[in-house]
């Protein structure tokens, strides 16, 4: 199954980029043994003059990067929270159900359009606080790596 992290905005070099790249490489290496292909795709933030226009442009970019056999997880502070083991269970469930790909959508500074949240398979939150998009990428990639370790019974995850 393909796990695609799709993010509006491009990360610059720096500690967050280094950490994101590290967790991406770790999850790619471990994920292959489970049956995951994990990628991160960034695209430029929209330059539309209104928030609604920017969100609509970003939605077009997201959907252009997904196939017809996908499950969408939208990262948004209004979403559902879940623990690491439940997140691993979500990935395992979709792997077992032969979901073609899961797209994890990280919006731009304006967030996601209401229609994006409404049509998502899951709206996921890392808590009610607002997080910088750079950190959300790092946290998501770390949780994907952690989910892989949970499924492989690797000692990284401790309760």
PDB file of C-alpha atoms in Angstrom:
ATOM      1  CA  UNK A   1       0.000   0.000   0.000  1.00  0.00           C
ATOM      2  CA  UNK A   2       1.216   3.478  -0.821  1.00  0.00           C
ATOM      3  CA  UNK A   3       1.309   6.006   2.022  1.00  0.00           C
ATOM      4  CA  UNK A   4       1.552   9.483   0.549  1.00  0.00           C
ATOM      5  CA  UNK A   5       2.213  12.499   2.725  1.00  0.00           C
ATOM      6  CA  UNK A   6       1.088  15.492   0.661  1.00  0.00           C
ATOM      7  CA  UNK A   7       1.954  18.934   1.988  1.00  0.00           C
ATOM      8  CA  UNK A   8       1.172  22.455   0.839  1.00  0.00           C
ATOM      9  CA  UNK A   9       4.324  24.533   1.079  1.00  0.00           C
ATOM     10  CA  UNK A  10       7.956  23.609   0.691  1.00  0.00           C
ATOM     11  CA  UNK A  11      10.176  23.089   3.705  1.00  0.00           C
ATOM     12  CA  UNK A  12      13.491  24.921   3.703  1.00  0.00           C
ATOM     13  CA  UNK A  13      16.754  23.412   4.909  1.00  0.00           C
ATOM     14  CA  UNK A  14      17.018  23.369   8.670  1.00  0.00           C
ATOM     15  CA  UNK A  15      16.444  21.198  11.718  1.00  0.00           C
ATOM     16  CA  UNK A  16      12.807  20.421  10.902  1.00  0.00           C
ATOM     17  CA  UNK A  17      13.745  19.311   7.368  1.00  0.00           C
ATOM     18  CA  UNK A  18      16.557  17.147   8.755  1.00  0.00           C
ATOM     19  CA  UNK A  19      14.213  15.507  11.257  1.00  0.00           C
ATOM     20  CA  UNK A  20      11.450  14.985   8.667  1.00  0.00           C
ATOM     21  CA  UNK A  21      13.942  13.432   6.241  1.00  0.00           C
ATOM     22  CA  UNK A  22      15.244  11.134   8.992  1.00  0.00           C
ATOM     23  CA  UNK A  23      11.772   9.832   9.917  1.00  0.00           C
ATOM     24  CA  UNK A  24      10.857   9.480   6.248  1.00  0.00           C
ATOM     25  CA  UNK A  25      13.970   7.373   5.583  1.00  0.00           C
ATOM     26  CA  UNK A  26      13.368   5.259   8.708  1.00  0.00           C
ATOM     27  CA  UNK A  27       9.717   4.632   7.837  1.00  0.00           C
ATOM     28  CA  UNK A  28      10.558   3.821   4.212  1.00  0.00           C
ATOM     29  CA  UNK A  29      13.149   1.235   5.276  1.00  0.00           C
ATOM     30  CA  UNK A  30      10.944  -0.434   7.888  1.00  0.00           C
ATOM     31  CA  UNK A  31       7.725   0.002   5.916  1.00  0.00           C
ATOM     32  CA  UNK A  32       8.965  -2.078   2.981  1.00  0.00           C
ATOM     33  CA  UNK A  33       8.923  -5.152   5.233  1.00  0.00           C
ATOM     34  CA  UNK A  34       5.242  -4.550   5.998  1.00  0.00           C
ATOM     35  CA  UNK A  35       4.180  -3.735   2.455  1.00  0.00           C
ATOM     36  CA  UNK A  36       4.241   0.070   2.580  1.00  0.00           C
ATOM     37  CA  UNK A  37       5.690   2.448   0.031  1.00  0.00           C
ATOM     38  CA  UNK A  38       6.027   5.819   1.775  1.00  0.00           C
ATOM     39  CA  UNK A  39       6.563   9.152   0.028  1.00  0.00           C
ATOM     40  CA  UNK A  40       6.484  12.839   0.875  1.00  0.00           C
ATOM     41  CA  UNK A  41       5.403  15.294  -1.812  1.00  0.00           C
ATOM     42  CA  UNK A  42       5.480  19.026  -1.297  1.00  0.00           C
ATOM     43  CA  UNK A  43       3.959  21.606  -3.594  1.00  0.00           C
ATOM     44  CA  UNK A  44       3.953  25.386  -3.579  1.00  0.00           C
ATOM     45  CA  UNK A  45       1.341  27.183  -1.532  1.00  0.00           C
ATOM     46  CA  UNK A  46      -1.361  28.843  -3.602  1.00  0.00           C
ATOM     47  CA  UNK A  47      -0.967  32.539  -4.396  1.00  0.00           C
ATOM     48  CA  UNK A  48      -4.736  33.092  -4.779  1.00  0.00           C
ATOM     49  CA  UNK A  49      -5.902  36.382  -3.226  1.00  0.00           C
ATOM     50  CA  UNK A  50      -8.480  34.838  -0.850  1.00  0.00           C
ATOM     51  CA  UNK A  51      -8.326  32.041   1.714  1.00  0.00           C
ATOM     52  CA  UNK A  52     -11.147  30.189  -0.070  1.00  0.00           C
ATOM     53  CA  UNK A  53      -9.263  30.430  -3.356  1.00  0.00           C
ATOM     54  CA  UNK A  54      -6.035  29.198  -1.775  1.00  0.00           C
ATOM     55  CA  UNK A  55      -7.821  26.231  -0.175  1.00  0.00           C
ATOM     56  CA  UNK A  56      -9.497  25.374  -3.503  1.00  0.00           C
ATOM     57  CA  UNK A  57      -6.153  25.525  -5.334  1.00  0.00           C
ATOM     58  CA  UNK A  58      -4.525  23.301  -2.725  1.00  0.00           C
ATOM     59  CA  UNK A  59      -7.377  20.793  -2.979  1.00  0.00           C
ATOM     60  CA  UNK A  60      -6.758  20.553  -6.740  1.00  0.00           C
ATOM     61  CA  UNK A  61      -3.078  19.918  -6.061  1.00  0.00           C
ATOM     62  CA  UNK A  62      -3.902  17.216  -3.514  1.00  0.00           C
ATOM     63  CA  UNK A  63      -6.396  15.370  -5.697  1.00  0.00           C
ATOM     64  CA  UNK A  64      -4.055  15.516  -8.674  1.00  0.00           C
ATOM     65  CA  UNK A  65      -1.547  13.478  -6.666  1.00  0.00           C
ATOM     66  CA  UNK A  66      -3.908  10.648  -5.641  1.00  0.00           C
ATOM     67  CA  UNK A  67      -5.229   7.698  -7.635  1.00  0.00           C
ATOM     68  CA  UNK A  68      -8.807   6.448  -7.649  1.00  0.00           C
ATOM     69  CA  UNK A  69      -8.139   3.786  -4.964  1.00  0.00           C
ATOM     70  CA  UNK A  70      -7.261   6.007  -2.033  1.00  0.00           C
ATOM     71  CA  UNK A  71      -8.288   6.725   1.549  1.00  0.00           C
ATOM     72  CA  UNK A  72      -7.757  10.335   2.599  1.00  0.00           C
ATOM     73  CA  UNK A  73      -6.580  11.427   6.032  1.00  0.00           C
ATOM     74  CA  UNK A  74      -6.853  15.187   6.467  1.00  0.00           C
ATOM     75  CA  UNK A  75      -4.727  16.740   9.221  1.00  0.00           C
ATOM     76  CA  UNK A  76      -6.807  19.387  10.988  1.00  0.00           C
ATOM     77  CA  UNK A  77      -7.098  20.548  14.600  1.00  0.00           C
ATOM     78  CA  UNK A  78     -10.871  19.911  14.486  1.00  0.00           C
ATOM     79  CA  UNK A  79     -10.332  16.222  13.763  1.00  0.00           C
ATOM     80  CA  UNK A  80     -10.296  13.055  15.803  1.00  0.00           C
ATOM     81  CA  UNK A  81      -7.367  12.362  18.099  1.00  0.00           C
ATOM     82  CA  UNK A  82      -5.983   8.858  18.437  1.00  0.00           C
ATOM     83  CA  UNK A  83      -3.124   7.158  20.182  1.00  0.00           C
ATOM     84  CA  UNK A  84      -0.164   5.619  18.388  1.00  0.00           C
ATOM     85  CA  UNK A  85      -1.472   2.057  18.680  1.00  0.00           C
ATOM     86  CA  UNK A  86      -4.858   3.080  17.241  1.00  0.00           C
ATOM     87  CA  UNK A  87      -3.061   4.864  14.390  1.00  0.00           C
ATOM     88  CA  UNK A  88      -1.038   1.692  13.717  1.00  0.00           C
ATOM     89  CA  UNK A  89      -4.328  -0.229  13.769  1.00  0.00           C
ATOM     90  CA  UNK A  90      -5.770   2.142  11.156  1.00  0.00           C
ATOM     91  CA  UNK A  91      -2.812   1.525   8.857  1.00  0.00           C
ATOM     92  CA  UNK A  92      -2.985  -2.243   9.453  1.00  0.00           C
ATOM     93  CA  UNK A  93      -6.733  -2.256   8.711  1.00  0.00           C
ATOM     94  CA  UNK A  94      -6.235  -0.503   5.366  1.00  0.00           C
ATOM     95  CA  UNK A  95      -3.307  -2.750   4.484  1.00  0.00           C
ATOM     96  CA  UNK A  96      -5.441  -5.822   5.257  1.00  0.00           C
ATOM     97  CA  UNK A  97      -8.352  -4.393   3.235  1.00  0.00           C
ATOM     98  CA  UNK A  98      -6.064  -3.841   0.213  1.00  0.00           C
ATOM     99  CA  UNK A  99      -6.546  -0.081   0.141  1.00  0.00           C
ATOM    100  CA  UNK A 100      -4.427   1.084  -2.793  1.00  0.00           C
ATOM    101  CA  UNK A 101      -3.106   4.190  -1.096  1.00  0.00           C
ATOM    102  CA  UNK A 102      -3.621   6.496   1.827  1.00  0.00           C
ATOM    103  CA  UNK A 103      -3.120  10.198   1.296  1.00  0.00           C
ATOM    104  CA  UNK A 104      -2.226  12.281   4.343  1.00  0.00           C
ATOM    105  CA  UNK A 105      -3.105  15.890   3.505  1.00  0.00           C
ATOM    106  CA  UNK A 106      -1.331  18.761   5.273  1.00  0.00           C
ATOM    107  CA  UNK A 107      -2.873  22.056   4.201  1.00  0.00           C
ATOM    108  CA  UNK A 108      -1.368  25.490   3.891  1.00  0.00           C
ATOM    109  CA  UNK A 109      -1.626  28.352   6.400  1.00  0.00           C
ATOM    110  CA  UNK A 110      -5.378  28.697   5.804  1.00  0.00           C
ATOM    111  CA  UNK A 111      -6.044  25.036   6.552  1.00  0.00           C
ATOM    112  CA  UNK A 112      -8.389  22.851   4.535  1.00  0.00           C
ATOM    113  CA  UNK A 113     -11.600  23.760   2.761  1.00  0.00           C
ATOM    114  CA  UNK A 114     -14.762  22.523   4.488  1.00  0.00           C
ATOM    115  CA  UNK A 115     -15.401  20.270   1.464  1.00  0.00           C
ATOM    116  CA  UNK A 116     -11.964  18.670   1.930  1.00  0.00           C
ATOM    117  CA  UNK A 117     -12.761  17.814   5.542  1.00  0.00           C
ATOM    118  CA  UNK A 118     -16.287  16.658   4.652  1.00  0.00           C
ATOM    119  CA  UNK A 119     -15.121  14.164   2.017  1.00  0.00           C
ATOM    120  CA  UNK A 120     -12.119  12.837   3.957  1.00  0.00           C
ATOM    121  CA  UNK A 121     -12.037   9.244   5.115  1.00  0.00           C
ATOM    122  CA  UNK A 122     -10.666  10.560   8.410  1.00  0.00           C
ATOM    123  CA  UNK A 123      -9.988  14.021   9.804  1.00  0.00           C
ATOM    124  CA  UNK A 124      -7.079  13.561  12.205  1.00  0.00           C
ATOM    125  CA  UNK A 125      -5.849  15.986  14.840  1.00  0.00           C
ATOM    126  CA  UNK A 126      -2.617  16.138  16.800  1.00  0.00           C
ATOM    127  CA  UNK A 127      -4.581  18.012  19.465  1.00  0.00           C
ATOM    128  CA  UNK A 128      -6.537  21.252  19.713  1.00  0.00           C
ATOM    129  CA  UNK A 129      -3.441  23.455  19.516  1.00  0.00           C
ATOM    130  CA  UNK A 130      -2.402  24.998  16.223  1.00  0.00           C
ATOM    131  CA  UNK A 131       0.892  23.498  15.031  1.00  0.00           C
ATOM    132  CA  UNK A 132       3.307  24.925  12.460  1.00  0.00           C
ATOM    133  CA  UNK A 133       3.093  22.944   9.234  1.00  0.00           C
ATOM    134  CA  UNK A 134       6.797  22.080   9.479  1.00  0.00           C
ATOM    135  CA  UNK A 135       6.233  20.376  12.819  1.00  0.00           C
ATOM    136  CA  UNK A 136       3.071  18.606  11.639  1.00  0.00           C
ATOM    137  CA  UNK A 137       5.135  16.948   8.896  1.00  0.00           C
ATOM    138  CA  UNK A 138       7.714  15.796  11.423  1.00  0.00           C
ATOM    139  CA  UNK A 139       5.047  14.527  13.839  1.00  0.00           C
ATOM    140  CA  UNK A 140       3.150  12.682  11.099  1.00  0.00           C
ATOM    141  CA  UNK A 141       6.284  11.050   9.699  1.00  0.00           C
ATOM    142  CA  UNK A 142       7.338  10.018  13.198  1.00  0.00           C
ATOM    143  CA  UNK A 143       3.903   8.481  13.830  1.00  0.00           C
ATOM    144  CA  UNK A 144       4.079   6.569  10.549  1.00  0.00           C
ATOM    145  CA  UNK A 145       7.500   5.262  11.595  1.00  0.00           C
ATOM    146  CA  UNK A 146       6.151   4.426  15.070  1.00  0.00           C
ATOM    147  CA  UNK A 147       3.171   2.605  13.507  1.00  0.00           C
ATOM    148  CA  UNK A 148       5.596   0.527  11.430  1.00  0.00           C
ATOM    149  CA  UNK A 149       7.562  -0.368  14.565  1.00  0.00           C
ATOM    150  CA  UNK A 150       4.354  -1.344  16.382  1.00  0.00           C
ATOM    151  CA  UNK A 151       3.326  -3.619  13.510  1.00  0.00           C
ATOM    152  CA  UNK A 152       6.805  -5.169  13.354  1.00  0.00           C
ATOM    153  CA  UNK A 153       6.927  -5.555  17.163  1.00  0.00           C
ATOM    154  CA  UNK A 154      10.115  -3.488  17.176  1.00  0.00           C
ATOM    155  CA  UNK A 155      11.135  -2.136  20.616  1.00  0.00           C
ATOM    156  CA  UNK A 156      10.984   1.570  19.530  1.00  0.00           C
ATOM    157  CA  UNK A 157       7.411   1.979  20.815  1.00  0.00           C
ATOM    158  CA  UNK A 158       7.072   1.727  24.557  1.00  0.00           C
ATOM    159  CA  UNK A 159       3.861   2.129  26.497  1.00  0.00           C
TER     160      UNK A 159
END
